[in-house]
PDB file of C-alpha atoms and ligand atoms in Angstrom:
ATOM      1  CA  MET I  41       0.000   0.000   0.000  1.00 66.00           C
ATOM      2  CA  PRO I  42       1.470   3.407  -0.980  1.00 65.00           C
ATOM      3  CA  THR I  43       2.457   5.948   1.611  1.00 66.00           C
ATOM      4  CA  ALA I  44       3.137   8.632  -1.003  1.00 80.00           C
ATOM      5  CA  GLN I  45       0.448  10.738  -2.639  1.00 79.00           C
ATOM      6  CA  VAL I  46      -1.349   9.013  -5.526  1.00 82.00           C
ATOM      7  CA  SER I  47      -2.413  11.806  -7.865  1.00 81.00           C
ATOM      8  CA  ASP I  48      -2.751   9.976 -11.171  1.00 94.00           C
ATOM      9  CA  HIS I  49      -6.371   9.114 -11.978  1.00 96.00           C
ATOM     10  CA  GLU I  50      -5.394   5.892 -13.751  1.00 96.00           C
ATOM     11  CA  ALA I  51      -3.502   4.726 -10.682  1.00 97.00           C
ATOM     12  CA  TRP I  52      -6.736   5.001  -8.682  1.00 98.00           C
ATOM     13  CA  VAL I  53      -8.669   3.243 -11.454  1.00 98.00           C
ATOM     14  CA  ARG I  54      -6.271   0.301 -11.197  1.00 97.00           C
ATOM     15  CA  ARG I  55      -7.097  -0.015  -7.489  1.00 98.00           C
ATOM     16  CA  ALA I  56     -10.879   0.118  -7.961  1.00 98.00           C
ATOM     17  CA  THR I  57     -11.460  -3.606  -7.587  1.00 98.00           C
ATOM     18  CA  PRO I  58     -13.139  -5.009  -4.492  1.00 98.00           C
ATOM     19  CA  PRO I  59     -11.542  -7.924  -2.649  1.00 98.00           C
ATOM     20  CA  GLU I  60     -12.599 -11.418  -3.763  1.00 98.00           C
ATOM     21  CA  GLY I  61     -16.163 -12.176  -2.707  1.00 98.00           C
ATOM     22  CA  TYR I  62     -17.416  -8.590  -2.716  1.00 98.00           C
ATOM     23  CA  VAL I  63     -19.094  -6.503  -5.416  1.00 98.00           C
ATOM     24  CA  PHE I  64     -19.573  -2.776  -5.926  1.00 98.00           C
ATOM     25  CA  ALA I  65     -22.830  -1.206  -7.125  1.00 98.00           C
ATOM     26  CA  ARG I  66     -24.274   2.251  -7.624  1.00 98.00           C
ATOM     27  CA  GLU I  67     -27.250   2.534  -5.242  1.00 98.00           C
ATOM     28  CA  GLU I  68     -28.052   6.243  -5.060  1.00 98.00           C
ATOM     29  CA  GLY I  69     -31.805   6.725  -4.879  1.00 97.00           C
ATOM     30  CA  ARG I  70     -32.505   3.178  -3.721  1.00 98.00           C
ATOM     31  CA  MET I  71     -30.494   2.593  -0.548  1.00 97.00           C
ATOM     32  CA  ASP I  72     -32.637   1.505   2.381  1.00 97.00           C
ATOM     33  CA  ALA I  73     -32.087   3.910   5.278  1.00 98.00           C
ATOM     34  CA  GLY I  74     -32.423   1.195   7.932  1.00 98.00           C
ATOM     35  CA  GLU I  75     -29.799  -0.964   6.244  1.00 98.00           C
ATOM     36  CA  TYR I  76     -27.508   2.040   5.958  1.00 98.00           C
ATOM     37  CA  VAL I  77     -27.979   2.903   9.628  1.00 98.00           C
ATOM     38  CA  ASP I  78     -26.929  -0.646  10.541  1.00 98.00           C
ATOM     39  CA  LEU I  79     -23.687  -0.214   8.581  1.00 98.00           C
ATOM     40  CA  LEU I  80     -23.022   3.204  10.114  1.00 98.00           C
ATOM     41  CA  ARG I  81     -23.623   1.812  13.587  1.00 98.00           C
ATOM     42  CA  THR I  82     -21.471  -1.303  13.258  1.00 98.00           C
ATOM     43  CA  SER I  83     -18.619   0.485  11.484  1.00 97.00           C
ATOM     44  CA  GLY I  84     -18.583   3.180  14.151  1.00 96.00           C
ATOM     45  CA  LEU I  85     -18.801   6.118  11.774  1.00 97.00           C
ATOM     46  CA  PRO I  86     -20.279   9.016  13.772  1.00 97.00           C
ATOM     47  CA  ARG I  87     -23.492  10.014  12.015  1.00 98.00           C
ATOM     48  CA  PRO I  88     -26.998  10.916  13.333  1.00 98.00           C
ATOM     49  CA  ILE I  89     -28.192   7.298  13.336  1.00 98.00           C
ATOM     50  CA  ASP I  90     -30.997   7.991  15.822  1.00 98.00           C
ATOM     51  CA  ASP I  91     -32.605  10.446  13.407  1.00 98.00           C
ATOM     52  CA  LEU I  92     -33.898   8.260  10.579  1.00 98.00           C
ATOM     53  CA  ALA I  93     -35.516  11.181   8.767  1.00 98.00           C
ATOM     54  CA  ARG I  94     -32.146  12.924   8.605  1.00 98.00           C
ATOM     55  CA  ILE I  95     -30.402   9.762   7.366  1.00 98.00           C
ATOM     56  CA  ARG I  96     -33.116   9.398   4.703  1.00 98.00           C
ATOM     57  CA  SER I  97     -32.515  12.987   3.640  1.00 98.00           C
ATOM     58  CA  MET I  98     -28.741  12.418   3.515  1.00 98.00           C
ATOM     59  CA  LEU I  99     -29.297   9.425   1.235  1.00 98.00           C
ATOM     60  CA  ALA I 100     -32.015  11.002  -0.902  1.00 98.00           C
ATOM     61  CA  ASN I 101     -29.839  14.006  -1.663  1.00 98.00           C
ATOM     62  CA  SER I 102     -26.640  12.091  -2.434  1.00 98.00           C
ATOM     63  CA  ASN I 103     -26.149  11.600  -6.144  1.00 98.00           C
ATOM     64  CA  LEU I 104     -23.418   8.986  -5.796  1.00 99.00           C
ATOM     65  CA  VAL I 105     -23.729   6.067  -3.388  1.00 99.00           C
ATOM     66  CA  ILE I 106     -21.330   3.189  -4.043  1.00 99.00           C
ATOM     67  CA  THR I 107     -22.022   0.079  -2.026  1.00 98.00           C
ATOM     68  CA  ALA I 108     -19.995  -3.030  -1.332  1.00 98.00           C
ATOM     69  CA  ARG I 109     -21.965  -6.214  -0.751  1.00 98.00           C
ATOM     70  CA  ASP I 110     -20.932  -9.770  -0.031  1.00 98.00           C
ATOM     71  CA  ARG I 111     -22.113 -12.832  -1.948  1.00 98.00           C
ATOM     72  CA  ALA I 112     -25.224 -13.026   0.240  1.00 98.00           C
ATOM     73  CA  GLY I 113     -26.102  -9.446  -0.653  1.00 98.00           C
ATOM     74  CA  ARG I 114     -25.262  -8.063   2.770  1.00 98.00           C
ATOM     75  CA  LEU I 115     -24.160  -4.431   2.845  1.00 98.00           C
ATOM     76  CA  VAL I 116     -20.541  -4.394   4.089  1.00 98.00           C
ATOM     77  CA  GLY I 117     -19.270  -1.008   2.937  1.00 98.00           C
ATOM     78  CA  ALA I 118     -20.264   2.269   1.335  1.00 98.00           C
ATOM     79  CA  SER I 119     -19.024   5.515  -0.123  1.00 99.00           C
ATOM     80  CA  ARG I 120     -21.726   8.211  -0.036  1.00 99.00           C
ATOM     81  CA  CYS I 121     -20.978  11.332  -2.095  1.00 99.00           C
ATOM     82  CA  VAL I 122     -22.301  14.554  -3.569  1.00 99.00           C
ATOM     83  CA  THR I 123     -20.694  15.295  -6.927  1.00 99.00           C
ATOM     84  CA  ASP I 124     -21.064  17.058 -10.270  1.00 98.00           C
ATOM     85  CA  PHE I 125     -18.921  14.358 -11.974  1.00 98.00           C
ATOM     86  CA  SER I 126     -16.965  17.149 -13.669  1.00 98.00           C
ATOM     87  CA  TRP I 127     -15.103  19.215 -11.072  1.00 98.00           C
ATOM     88  CA  SER I 128     -15.563  18.044  -7.526  1.00 98.00           C
ATOM     89  CA  CYS I 129     -16.856  15.201  -5.406  1.00 98.00           C
ATOM     90  CA  TYR I 130     -17.446  15.479  -1.676  1.00 98.00           C
ATOM     91  CA  LEU I 131     -17.081  12.051  -0.092  1.00 98.00           C
ATOM     92  CA  ALA I 132     -19.435  12.463   2.853  1.00 98.00           C
ATOM     93  CA  ASP I 133     -19.358   8.954   4.392  1.00 98.00           C
ATOM     94  CA  LEU I 134     -16.879   6.133   3.939  1.00 98.00           C
ATOM     95  CA  CYS I 135     -17.380   3.034   6.016  1.00 98.00           C
ATOM     96  CA  VAL I 136     -16.548  -0.643   6.033  1.00 98.00           C
ATOM     97  CA  GLY I 137     -18.187  -3.193   8.334  1.00 97.00           C
ATOM     98  CA  PRO I 138     -16.140  -4.338  11.333  1.00 95.00           C
ATOM     99  CA  GLY I 139     -15.551  -7.930  10.232  1.00 93.00           C
ATOM    100  CA  ILE I 140     -14.408  -6.808   6.806  1.00 96.00           C
ATOM    101  CA  GLN I 141     -11.912  -4.077   7.702  1.00 97.00           C
ATOM    102  CA  GLY I 142      -8.312  -4.569   6.672  1.00 97.00           C
ATOM    103  CA  LEU I 143      -9.060  -6.504   3.477  1.00 98.00           C
ATOM    104  CA  GLY I 144      -8.547  -3.557   1.146  1.00 98.00           C
ATOM    105  CA  LEU I 145     -12.227  -2.735   0.763  1.00 98.00           C
ATOM    106  CA  GLY I 146     -11.953   0.836   2.057  1.00 98.00           C
ATOM    107  CA  THR I 147      -9.088   1.593  -0.316  1.00 98.00           C
ATOM    108  CA  ALA I 148     -11.004   0.047  -3.207  1.00 98.00           C
ATOM    109  CA  LEU I 149     -14.116   2.086  -2.342  1.00 99.00           C
ATOM    110  CA  VAL I 150     -12.129   5.323  -2.463  1.00 98.00           C
ATOM    111  CA  ALA I 151     -10.592   4.195  -5.757  1.00 98.00           C
ATOM    112  CA  GLU I 152     -13.992   3.240  -7.171  1.00 98.00           C
ATOM    113  CA  THR I 153     -15.283   6.670  -6.162  1.00 98.00           C
ATOM    114  CA  LYS I 154     -12.443   8.351  -8.049  1.00 98.00           C
ATOM    115  CA  ARG I 155     -12.931   6.030 -11.043  1.00 98.00           C
ATOM    116  CA  THR I 156     -16.654   6.847 -11.121  1.00 98.00           C
ATOM    117  CA  VAL I 157     -16.363  10.634 -10.912  1.00 98.00           C
ATOM    118  CA  GLY I 158     -13.664  10.634 -13.565  1.00 98.00           C
ATOM    119  CA  PRO I 159     -10.270  12.242 -14.150  1.00 97.00           C
ATOM    120  CA  GLN I 160     -11.569  15.818 -14.132  1.00 97.00           C
ATOM    121  CA  SER I 161     -13.069  15.635 -10.642  1.00 97.00           C
ATOM    122  CA  THR I 162     -11.408  15.950  -7.268  1.00 97.00           C
ATOM    123  CA  VAL I 163     -12.433  13.716  -4.393  1.00 98.00           C
ATOM    124  CA  LEU I 164     -12.347  15.588  -1.111  1.00 98.00           C
ATOM    125  CA  LEU I 165     -13.459  14.676   2.373  1.00 98.00           C
ATOM    126  CA  LEU I 166     -13.262  15.442   6.065  1.00 98.00           C
ATOM    127  CA  SER I 167     -11.703  12.694   8.142  1.00 98.00           C
ATOM    128  CA  VAL I 168     -12.561  11.533  11.624  1.00 96.00           C
ATOM    129  CA  PRO I 169      -9.407  11.842  13.760  1.00 96.00           C
ATOM    130  CA  ARG I 170      -8.661   8.130  13.887  1.00 96.00           C
ATOM    131  CA  ALA I 171      -8.731   7.768  10.100  1.00 97.00           C
ATOM    132  CA  LEU I 172      -6.342  10.661   9.325  1.00 97.00           C
ATOM    133  CA  GLN I 173      -3.318   8.367   9.039  1.00 97.00           C
ATOM    134  CA  TRP I 174      -5.273   5.897   6.950  1.00 98.00           C
ATOM    135  CA  TYR I 175      -6.145   8.441   4.232  1.00 98.00           C
ATOM    136  CA  ALA I 176      -2.493   9.469   4.063  1.00 97.00           C
ATOM    137  CA  LYS I 177      -1.464   5.823   3.933  1.00 97.00           C
ATOM    138  CA  ILE I 178      -3.667   5.021   0.939  1.00 98.00           C
ATOM    139  CA  GLY I 179      -2.149   7.920  -0.986  1.00 97.00           C
ATOM    140  CA  MET I 180      -4.568  10.815  -0.565  1.00 97.00           C
ATOM    141  CA  ASP I 181      -3.080  14.267  -0.144  1.00 96.00           C
ATOM    142  CA  SER I 182      -3.962  16.455   2.822  1.00 96.00           C
ATOM    143  CA  VAL I 183      -4.889  20.074   2.157  1.00 96.00           C
ATOM    144  CA  ASP I 184      -4.075  23.275   3.983  1.00 97.00           C
ATOM    145  CA  ASN I 185      -6.297  25.509   1.866  1.00 97.00           C
ATOM    146  CA  GLY I 186      -9.675  24.298   3.102  1.00 97.00           C
ATOM    147  CA  PHE I 187     -12.318  26.262   4.991  1.00 97.00           C
ATOM    148  CA  ILE I 188     -15.534  25.167   6.650  1.00 97.00           C
ATOM    149  CA  ILE I 189     -18.723  26.520   8.169  1.00 97.00           C
ATOM    150  CA  LEU I 190     -19.631  24.062  10.913  1.00 97.00           C
ATOM    151  CA  ARG I 191     -23.140  22.634  11.213  1.00 96.00           C
ATOM    152  CA  ASN I 192     -25.292  22.747  14.298  1.00 93.00           C
ATOM    153  CA  PRO I 193     -25.335  19.246  15.828  1.00 87.00           C
TER     154      PRO I 193
HETATM  155  C1  COA S 419     -11.267   3.669   7.696  1.00 56.08           C
HETATM  156  C2  COA S 419     -11.866   2.487   6.917  1.00 56.08           C
HETATM  157  C3  COA S 419     -12.824   3.020   5.862  1.00 56.08           C
HETATM  158  C4  COA S 419     -10.708   1.736   6.235  1.00 56.08           C
HETATM  159  O1  COA S 419     -11.262   0.683   5.456  1.00 56.08           O
HETATM  160  P1  COA S 419     -10.546  -0.748   5.431  1.00 56.08           P
HETATM  161  O2  COA S 419     -11.244  -1.570   4.416  1.00 56.08           O
HETATM  162  O3  COA S 419     -10.463  -1.278   6.799  1.00 56.08           O
HETATM  163  O4  COA S 419      -9.080  -0.319   4.934  1.00 56.08           O
HETATM  164  P2  COA S 419      -8.122  -1.111   3.942  1.00 56.08           P
HETATM  165  O5  COA S 419      -8.290  -2.578   4.165  1.00 56.08           O
HETATM  166  O6  COA S 419      -8.304  -0.616   2.566  1.00 56.08           O
HETATM  167  O7  COA S 419      -6.691  -0.655   4.462  1.00 56.08           O
HETATM  168  C5  COA S 419      -6.088  -1.416   5.460  1.00 56.08           C
HETATM  169  C6  COA S 419      -4.695  -0.889   5.730  1.00 56.08           C
HETATM  170  O8  COA S 419      -4.822   0.332   6.447  1.00 56.08           O
HETATM  171  C7  COA S 419      -4.246   0.161   7.727  1.00 56.08           C
HETATM  172  N1  COA S 419      -5.077   0.890   8.647  1.00 56.08           N
HETATM  173  C8  COA S 419      -6.298   0.576   9.080  1.00 56.08           C
HETATM  174  N2  COA S 419      -6.775   1.545   9.895  1.00 56.08           N
HETATM  175  C9  COA S 419      -5.815   2.498   9.952  1.00 56.08           C
HETATM  176  C10 COA S 419      -5.690   3.743  10.623  1.00 56.08           C
HETATM  177  N3  COA S 419      -6.675   4.229  11.394  1.00 56.08           N
HETATM  178  N4  COA S 419      -4.565   4.474  10.439  1.00 56.08           N
HETATM  179  C11 COA S 419      -3.555   4.014   9.643  1.00 56.08           C
HETATM  180  N5  COA S 419      -3.629   2.827   8.993  1.00 56.08           N
HETATM  181  C12 COA S 419      -4.721   2.086   9.151  1.00 56.08           C
HETATM  182  C13 COA S 419      -4.202  -1.336   7.974  1.00 56.08           C
HETATM  183  O9  COA S 419      -3.181  -1.669   8.882  1.00 56.08           O
HETATM  184  C14 COA S 419      -3.910  -1.846   6.588  1.00 56.08           C
HETATM  185  O10 COA S 419      -2.550  -1.680   6.267  1.00 56.08           O
HETATM  186  P3  COA S 419      -1.744  -2.773   5.400  1.00 56.08           P
HETATM  187  O11 COA S 419      -2.435  -2.841   4.053  1.00 56.08           O
HETATM  188  O12 COA S 419      -0.360  -2.223   5.322  1.00 56.08           O
HETATM  189  O13 COA S 419      -1.878  -4.043   6.149  1.00 56.08           O
HETATM  190  C15 COA S 419     -12.586   1.471   7.849  1.00 56.08           C
HETATM  191  O14 COA S 419     -11.662   1.014   8.796  1.00 56.08           O
HETATM  192  C16 COA S 419     -13.804   2.043   8.542  1.00 56.08           C
HETATM  193  O15 COA S 419     -14.889   2.028   7.998  1.00 56.08           O
HETATM  194  N6  COA S 419     -13.612   2.530   9.784  1.00 56.08           N
HETATM  195  C17 COA S 419     -14.759   3.033  10.572  1.00 56.08           C
HETATM  196  C18 COA S 419     -15.421   4.249   9.954  1.00 56.08           C
HETATM  197  C19 COA S 419     -14.417   5.339   9.630  1.00 56.08           C
HETATM  198  O16 COA S 419     -13.606   5.738  10.442  1.00 56.08           O
HETATM  199  N7  COA S 419     -14.509   5.819   8.389  1.00 56.08           N
HETATM  200  C20 COA S 419     -13.710   6.921   7.919  1.00 56.08           C
HETATM  201  C21 COA S 419     -14.521   8.150   8.104  1.00 56.08           C
HETATM  202  S1  COA S 419     -13.623   9.640   7.758  1.00 56.08           S
END
């Protein structure tokens, strides 16, 4: 796994293959909110999982949702994004189920996101503290030119 920045689109495309036994699919507009909440809960990604209406809204207004499922069809990972497919892609949630972590699925989901939005689009995100080293490890660049207006809880 690279520790240096991976900036070439084709290099990400080459990594956009899920581990054996898992498949990727585009599921924006048809992801079940309850199923998604289960993945958020078990993966430990901090999101408002007790507010189903808000989760539904997050899903309904995301125009790129890439899922990873196992052979039984169970949801084991996801990349939820808002993108124009031409300039920028905000990767809002990235999560992999607890029993599946460490197999390369998270890296492949990021790569599949980049492959899907294409060479002309950035992929940018905000990391939870414990994943900061991971994003650097898989070859994403950190930025020092970002600004944010924080949400209310
Ligand atoms: C972060 C996450 C998406 C990574 O997905 P994953 O499928 O487990 O990651 P991969 O298998 O692609 O990468 C595993 C590699 O990263 C390393 N790694 C795992 N967690 C790490 C961390 N927090 N910091 C640095 N390296 C880490 C592993 O040791 C492994 O290294 P190796 O290939 O040299 O053995 C996943 O662990 C997850 O969903 N965590 C909970 C939710 C979360 O924090 N999401 C990120 C929100 S910003």
